Coordinates of C-alpha atoms in Angstrom, one line a residue:
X73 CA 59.7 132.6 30.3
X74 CA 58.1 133.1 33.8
X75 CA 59.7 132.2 36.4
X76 CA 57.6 129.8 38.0
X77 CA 59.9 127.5 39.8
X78 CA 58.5 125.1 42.8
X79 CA 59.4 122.5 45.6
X80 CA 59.6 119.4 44.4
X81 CA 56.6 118.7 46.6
X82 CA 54.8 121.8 45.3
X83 CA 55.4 120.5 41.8
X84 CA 53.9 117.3 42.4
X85 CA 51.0 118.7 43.6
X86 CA 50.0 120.9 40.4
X87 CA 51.0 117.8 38.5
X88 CA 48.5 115.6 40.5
X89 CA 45.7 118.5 39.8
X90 CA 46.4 118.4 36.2
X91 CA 46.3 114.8 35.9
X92 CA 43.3 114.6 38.2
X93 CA 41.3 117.6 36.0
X94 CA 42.7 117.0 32.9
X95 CA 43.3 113.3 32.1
X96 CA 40.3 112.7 34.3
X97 CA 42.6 109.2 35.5
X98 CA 41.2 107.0 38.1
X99 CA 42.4 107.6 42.0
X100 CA 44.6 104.1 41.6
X101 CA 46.0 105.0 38.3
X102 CA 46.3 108.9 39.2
X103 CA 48.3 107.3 42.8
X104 CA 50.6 104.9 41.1
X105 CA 51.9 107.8 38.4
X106 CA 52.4 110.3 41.6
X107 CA 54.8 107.3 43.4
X108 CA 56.7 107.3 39.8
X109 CA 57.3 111.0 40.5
X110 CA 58.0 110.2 44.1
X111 CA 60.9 108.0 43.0
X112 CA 62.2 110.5 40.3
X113 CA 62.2 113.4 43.0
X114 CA 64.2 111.5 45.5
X115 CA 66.2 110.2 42.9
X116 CA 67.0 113.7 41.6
X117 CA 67.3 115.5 45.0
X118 CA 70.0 112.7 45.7
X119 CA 71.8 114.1 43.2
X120 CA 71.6 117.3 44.0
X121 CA 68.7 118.3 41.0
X122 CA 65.5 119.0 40.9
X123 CA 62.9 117.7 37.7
X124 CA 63.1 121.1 36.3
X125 CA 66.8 121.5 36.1
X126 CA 67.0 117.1 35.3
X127 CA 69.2 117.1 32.0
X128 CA 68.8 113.8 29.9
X129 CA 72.2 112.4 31.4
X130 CA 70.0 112.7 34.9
X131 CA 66.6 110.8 34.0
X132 CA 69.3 108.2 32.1
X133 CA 70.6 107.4 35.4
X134 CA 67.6 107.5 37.1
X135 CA 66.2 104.9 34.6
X136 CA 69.6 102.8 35.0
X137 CA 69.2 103.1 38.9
X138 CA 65.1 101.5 37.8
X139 CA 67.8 98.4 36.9
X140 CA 70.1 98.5 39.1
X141 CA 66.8 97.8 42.1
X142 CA 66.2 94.9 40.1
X143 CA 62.7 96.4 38.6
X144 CA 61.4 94.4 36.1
X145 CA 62.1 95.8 32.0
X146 CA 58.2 96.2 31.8
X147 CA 58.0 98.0 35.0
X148 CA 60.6 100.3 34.1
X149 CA 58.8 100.8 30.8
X150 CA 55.6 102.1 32.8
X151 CA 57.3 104.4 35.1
X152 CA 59.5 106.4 32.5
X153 CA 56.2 106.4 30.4
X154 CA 54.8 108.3 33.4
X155 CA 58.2 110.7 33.7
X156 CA 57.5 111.5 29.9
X157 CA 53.8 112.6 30.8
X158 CA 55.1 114.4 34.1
X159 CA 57.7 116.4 31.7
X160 CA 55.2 116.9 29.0
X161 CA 53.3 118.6 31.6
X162 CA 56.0 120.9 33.0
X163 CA 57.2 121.7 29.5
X164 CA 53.2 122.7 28.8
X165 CA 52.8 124.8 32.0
X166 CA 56.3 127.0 31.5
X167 CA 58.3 125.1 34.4
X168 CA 60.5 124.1 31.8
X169 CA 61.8 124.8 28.5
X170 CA 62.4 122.2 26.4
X171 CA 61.7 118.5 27.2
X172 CA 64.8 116.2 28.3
X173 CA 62.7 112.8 27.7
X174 CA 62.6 113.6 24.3
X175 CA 66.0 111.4 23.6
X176 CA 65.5 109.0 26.9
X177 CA 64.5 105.3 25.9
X178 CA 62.6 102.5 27.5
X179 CA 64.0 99.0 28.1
X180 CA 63.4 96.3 25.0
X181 CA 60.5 94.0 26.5
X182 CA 59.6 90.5 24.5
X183 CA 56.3 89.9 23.7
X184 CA 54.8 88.1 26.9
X185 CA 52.1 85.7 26.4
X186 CA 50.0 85.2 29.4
X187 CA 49.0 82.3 30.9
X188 CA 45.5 81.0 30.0
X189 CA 42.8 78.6 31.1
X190 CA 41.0 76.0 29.1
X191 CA 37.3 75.6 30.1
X192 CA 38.0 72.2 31.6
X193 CA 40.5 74.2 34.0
X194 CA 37.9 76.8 34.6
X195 CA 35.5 73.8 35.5
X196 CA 37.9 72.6 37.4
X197 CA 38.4 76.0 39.3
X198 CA 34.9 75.9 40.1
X199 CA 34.5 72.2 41.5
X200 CA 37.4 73.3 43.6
X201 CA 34.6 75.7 45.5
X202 CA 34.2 74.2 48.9
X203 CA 30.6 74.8 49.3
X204 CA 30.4 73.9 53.0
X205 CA 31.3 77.8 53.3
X206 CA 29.1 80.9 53.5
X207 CA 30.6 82.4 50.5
X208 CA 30.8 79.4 47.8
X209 CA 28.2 80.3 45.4
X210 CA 29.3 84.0 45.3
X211 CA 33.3 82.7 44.5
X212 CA 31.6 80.7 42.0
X213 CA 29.4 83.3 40.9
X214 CA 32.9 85.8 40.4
X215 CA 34.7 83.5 38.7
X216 CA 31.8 83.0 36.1
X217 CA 31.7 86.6 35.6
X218 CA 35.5 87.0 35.2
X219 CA 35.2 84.6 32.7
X220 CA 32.3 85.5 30.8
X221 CA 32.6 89.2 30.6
X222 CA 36.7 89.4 30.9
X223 CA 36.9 91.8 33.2
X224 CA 39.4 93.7 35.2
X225 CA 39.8 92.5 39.1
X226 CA 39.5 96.8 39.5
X227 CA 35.8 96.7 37.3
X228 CA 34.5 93.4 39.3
X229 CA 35.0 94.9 42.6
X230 CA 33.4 97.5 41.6
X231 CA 30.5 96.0 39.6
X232 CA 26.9 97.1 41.1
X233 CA 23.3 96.1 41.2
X234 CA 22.2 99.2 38.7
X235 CA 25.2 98.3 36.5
X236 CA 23.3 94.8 35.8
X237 CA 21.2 93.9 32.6
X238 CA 20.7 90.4 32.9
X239 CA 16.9 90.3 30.7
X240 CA 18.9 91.4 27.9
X241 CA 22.0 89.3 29.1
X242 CA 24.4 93.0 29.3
X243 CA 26.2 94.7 31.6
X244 CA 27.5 98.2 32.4
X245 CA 31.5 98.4 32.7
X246 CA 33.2 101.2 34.0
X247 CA 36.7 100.8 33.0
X248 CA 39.8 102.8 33.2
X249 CA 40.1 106.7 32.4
X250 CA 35.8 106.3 33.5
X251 CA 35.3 104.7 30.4
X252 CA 32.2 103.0 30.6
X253 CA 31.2 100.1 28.0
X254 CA 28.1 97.4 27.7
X255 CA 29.8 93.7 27.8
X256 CA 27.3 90.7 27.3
X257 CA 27.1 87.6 30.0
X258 CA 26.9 84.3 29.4
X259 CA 23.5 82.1 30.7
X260 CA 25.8 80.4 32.6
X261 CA 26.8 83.6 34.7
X262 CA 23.7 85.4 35.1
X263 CA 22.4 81.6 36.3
X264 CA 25.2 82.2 39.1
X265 CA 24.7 85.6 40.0
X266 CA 21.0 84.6 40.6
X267 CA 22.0 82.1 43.3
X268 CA 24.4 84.3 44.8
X269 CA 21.4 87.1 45.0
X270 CA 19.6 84.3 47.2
X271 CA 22.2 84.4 49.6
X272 CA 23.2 88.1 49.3
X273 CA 19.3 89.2 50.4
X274 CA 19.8 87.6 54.1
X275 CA 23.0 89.2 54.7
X276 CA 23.3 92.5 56.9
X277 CA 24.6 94.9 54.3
X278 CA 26.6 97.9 55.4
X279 CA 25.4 101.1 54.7
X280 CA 26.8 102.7 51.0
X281 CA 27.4 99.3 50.1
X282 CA 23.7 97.6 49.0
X283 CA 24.6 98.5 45.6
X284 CA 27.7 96.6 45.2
X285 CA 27.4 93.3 43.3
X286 CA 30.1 91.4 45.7
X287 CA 30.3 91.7 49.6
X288 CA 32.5 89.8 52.3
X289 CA 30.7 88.5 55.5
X290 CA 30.6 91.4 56.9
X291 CA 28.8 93.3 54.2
X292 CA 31.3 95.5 52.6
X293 CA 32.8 95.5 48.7
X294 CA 35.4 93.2 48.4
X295 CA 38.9 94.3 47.7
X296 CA 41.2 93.5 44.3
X297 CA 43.4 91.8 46.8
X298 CA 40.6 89.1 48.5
X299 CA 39.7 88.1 44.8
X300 CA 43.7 87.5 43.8
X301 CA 43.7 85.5 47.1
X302 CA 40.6 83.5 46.4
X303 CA 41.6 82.9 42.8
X304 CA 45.2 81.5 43.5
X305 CA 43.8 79.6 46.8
X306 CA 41.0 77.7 44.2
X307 CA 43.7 77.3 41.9
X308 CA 46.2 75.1 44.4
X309 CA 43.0 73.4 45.6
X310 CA 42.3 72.2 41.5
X311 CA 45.6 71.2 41.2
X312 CA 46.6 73.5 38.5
X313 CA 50.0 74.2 38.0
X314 CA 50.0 77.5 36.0
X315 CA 50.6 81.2 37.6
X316 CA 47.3 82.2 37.8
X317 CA 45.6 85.5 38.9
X318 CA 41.9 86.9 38.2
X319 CA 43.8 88.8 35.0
X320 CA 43.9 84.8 33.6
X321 CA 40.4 85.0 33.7
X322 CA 40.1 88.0 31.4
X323 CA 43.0 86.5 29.0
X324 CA 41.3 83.0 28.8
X325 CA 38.3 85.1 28.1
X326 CA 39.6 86.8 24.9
X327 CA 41.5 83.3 24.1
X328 CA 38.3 81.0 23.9
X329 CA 36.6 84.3 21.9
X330 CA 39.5 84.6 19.4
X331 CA 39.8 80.7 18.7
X332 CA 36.0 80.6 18.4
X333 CA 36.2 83.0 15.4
X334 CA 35.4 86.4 16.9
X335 CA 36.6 89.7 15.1
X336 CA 39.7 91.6 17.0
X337 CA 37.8 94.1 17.1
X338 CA 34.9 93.3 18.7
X339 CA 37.2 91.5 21.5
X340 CA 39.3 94.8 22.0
X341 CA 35.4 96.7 22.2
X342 CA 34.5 93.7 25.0
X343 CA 37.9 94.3 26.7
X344 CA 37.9 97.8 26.4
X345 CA 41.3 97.9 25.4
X346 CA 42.2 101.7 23.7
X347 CA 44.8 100.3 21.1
X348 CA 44.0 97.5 19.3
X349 CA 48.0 96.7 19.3
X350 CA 47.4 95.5 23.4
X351 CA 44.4 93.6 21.9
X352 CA 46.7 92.0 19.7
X353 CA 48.8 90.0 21.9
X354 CA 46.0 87.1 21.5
X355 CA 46.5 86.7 18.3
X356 CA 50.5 85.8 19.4
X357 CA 48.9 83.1 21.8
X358 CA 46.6 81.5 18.7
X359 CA 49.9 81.7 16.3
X360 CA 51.9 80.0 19.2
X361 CA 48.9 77.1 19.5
X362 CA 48.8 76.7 15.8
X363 CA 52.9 76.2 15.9
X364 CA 52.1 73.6 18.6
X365 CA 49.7 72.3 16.5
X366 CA 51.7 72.0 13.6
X367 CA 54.7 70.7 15.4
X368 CA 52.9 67.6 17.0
X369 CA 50.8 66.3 14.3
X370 CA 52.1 67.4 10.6
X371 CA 53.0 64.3 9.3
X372 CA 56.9 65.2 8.9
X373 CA 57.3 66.3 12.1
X374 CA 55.5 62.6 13.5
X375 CA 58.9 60.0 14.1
X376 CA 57.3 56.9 13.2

């Protein structure tokens, strides 16, 4: 084999061009597999490796040391999931021989069911809106759109003007790996967006950003983090008493769609999921309902 042995650092870097030209990943997906490679470096160099000398005994530790931090089981799951790409890599470019992930294993993680909104708590949400402030009818206007189109906090901040079809009640989603996808909106949210575009026209937009759908005061894109803050802010304010983030918004979404009779598959095309087995974790949350169900009003379950 060539001897083509690198820096760590130098390794990294023809890793991040491969996964940049290759897998054609997004800059935040591409950035948080290159700080899972940060950790196994410094991990390895600790230890007086490197990743192309790592045995299996090495990444073993480094995935008990994941533990030992006190990293979540499905965290750990994602980061050695990006060690096995990294190695798949180095074994495909001749840094390596033969691939020590082959044999490593990933934490056990239970099915999690996510927490989920009923409509009367997304009403709710919504009459929380103090609309004595500037920026009212365009939280209202985003929380409509979460929950009418299930999208990702990362595809409504990045939603624009030319990505809107509102005649024909569509719109243009550019999801992760670039994958774009056509996801109808509700009356209710194109009614909202309307109103927001009446307040959005007198504002003093920055330059590069008239095309964006949703702009702080002072005219630029919001950020993933301003909508996790305005969402858990409105949820205090309603008096709701669940964990909730703007990813609630896309589960209730696929929720209310799967227990009004939609197809799986049509839900996984709307939520542009790649595997229907993600997809499927709603039909968990209806099984869990109907056991609820079940449970409180079968007859031989009701003490009389």
């Amino acid at each position: 084999m060539e001897n083509k042995s690198k820096k760590p650092s130098e390794l990294a870097a023809a890793y991040r061009r491969y996964m940049k030209l290759q897998r054609n990943f997004t800059p935040n997906t591409l950035d948080a597999y290159m700080r899972d490679i940060e950790k196994l470096e410094a991990h390895l160099k600790q230890n007086g490796t490197s990743p192309e000398a790592a045995k299996l005994a090495d990444l073993q530790a480094f995935a008990a040391s994941l533990h030992d931090t006190g990293v979540s089981p499905r965290t750990q799951c994602r980061i050695l999931s990006g060690v096995r790409t990294f190695y798949r890599f180095l074994l495909e470019d001749g840094y390596i021989d033969s691939d020590p992930t082959e044999l490593l294993e990933s934490p056990q993680v239970g099915d999690h069911l996510p927490e989920v909104l009923t409509t009367d708590e997304v009403d709710r949400l919504e009459r929380a809106i103090d609309f004595s402030k500037w920026e009212a009818q365009r939280n209202k206007a985003i929380v409509e759109v979460l929950f009418s189109c299930g999208l990702r906090v990362s595809e409504l901040v990045s939603l624009r003007l030319s990505d809107l079809y509102l005649d024909d009640r569509f719109i243009r989603v550019k999801g992760k790996g670039r994958k774009e996808r056509l996801v109808p909106i509700s009356d209710s949210a194109v009614e909202q967006l309307k109103l927001w575009f009446a307040d959005r026209n007198q504002m003093d937009i920055k330059p590069g950003e008239e095309d964006y759908v949703f702009l702080n005061r002072r005219g630029k894109h919001l950020t993933r983090t301003m909508i996790l803050i305005m969402v858990k802010r409105l949820g205090a304010d309603a008096g709701i008493q669940k964990t909730i983030s703007p990813h609630t918004l896309r589960h209730s979404f696929a929720t209310a769609l799967l227990e009004g009779g939609a197809d799986l598959r049509a839900i996984q095309a709307m939520l542009g999921h790649e595997s229907i087995g993600t997809t499927e974790i709603y039909t968990h949350i209806d099984t869990h309902e109907l056991r609820r169900e079940i449970l409180e009003h079968h007859p031989r379950n009701i003490h009389r």
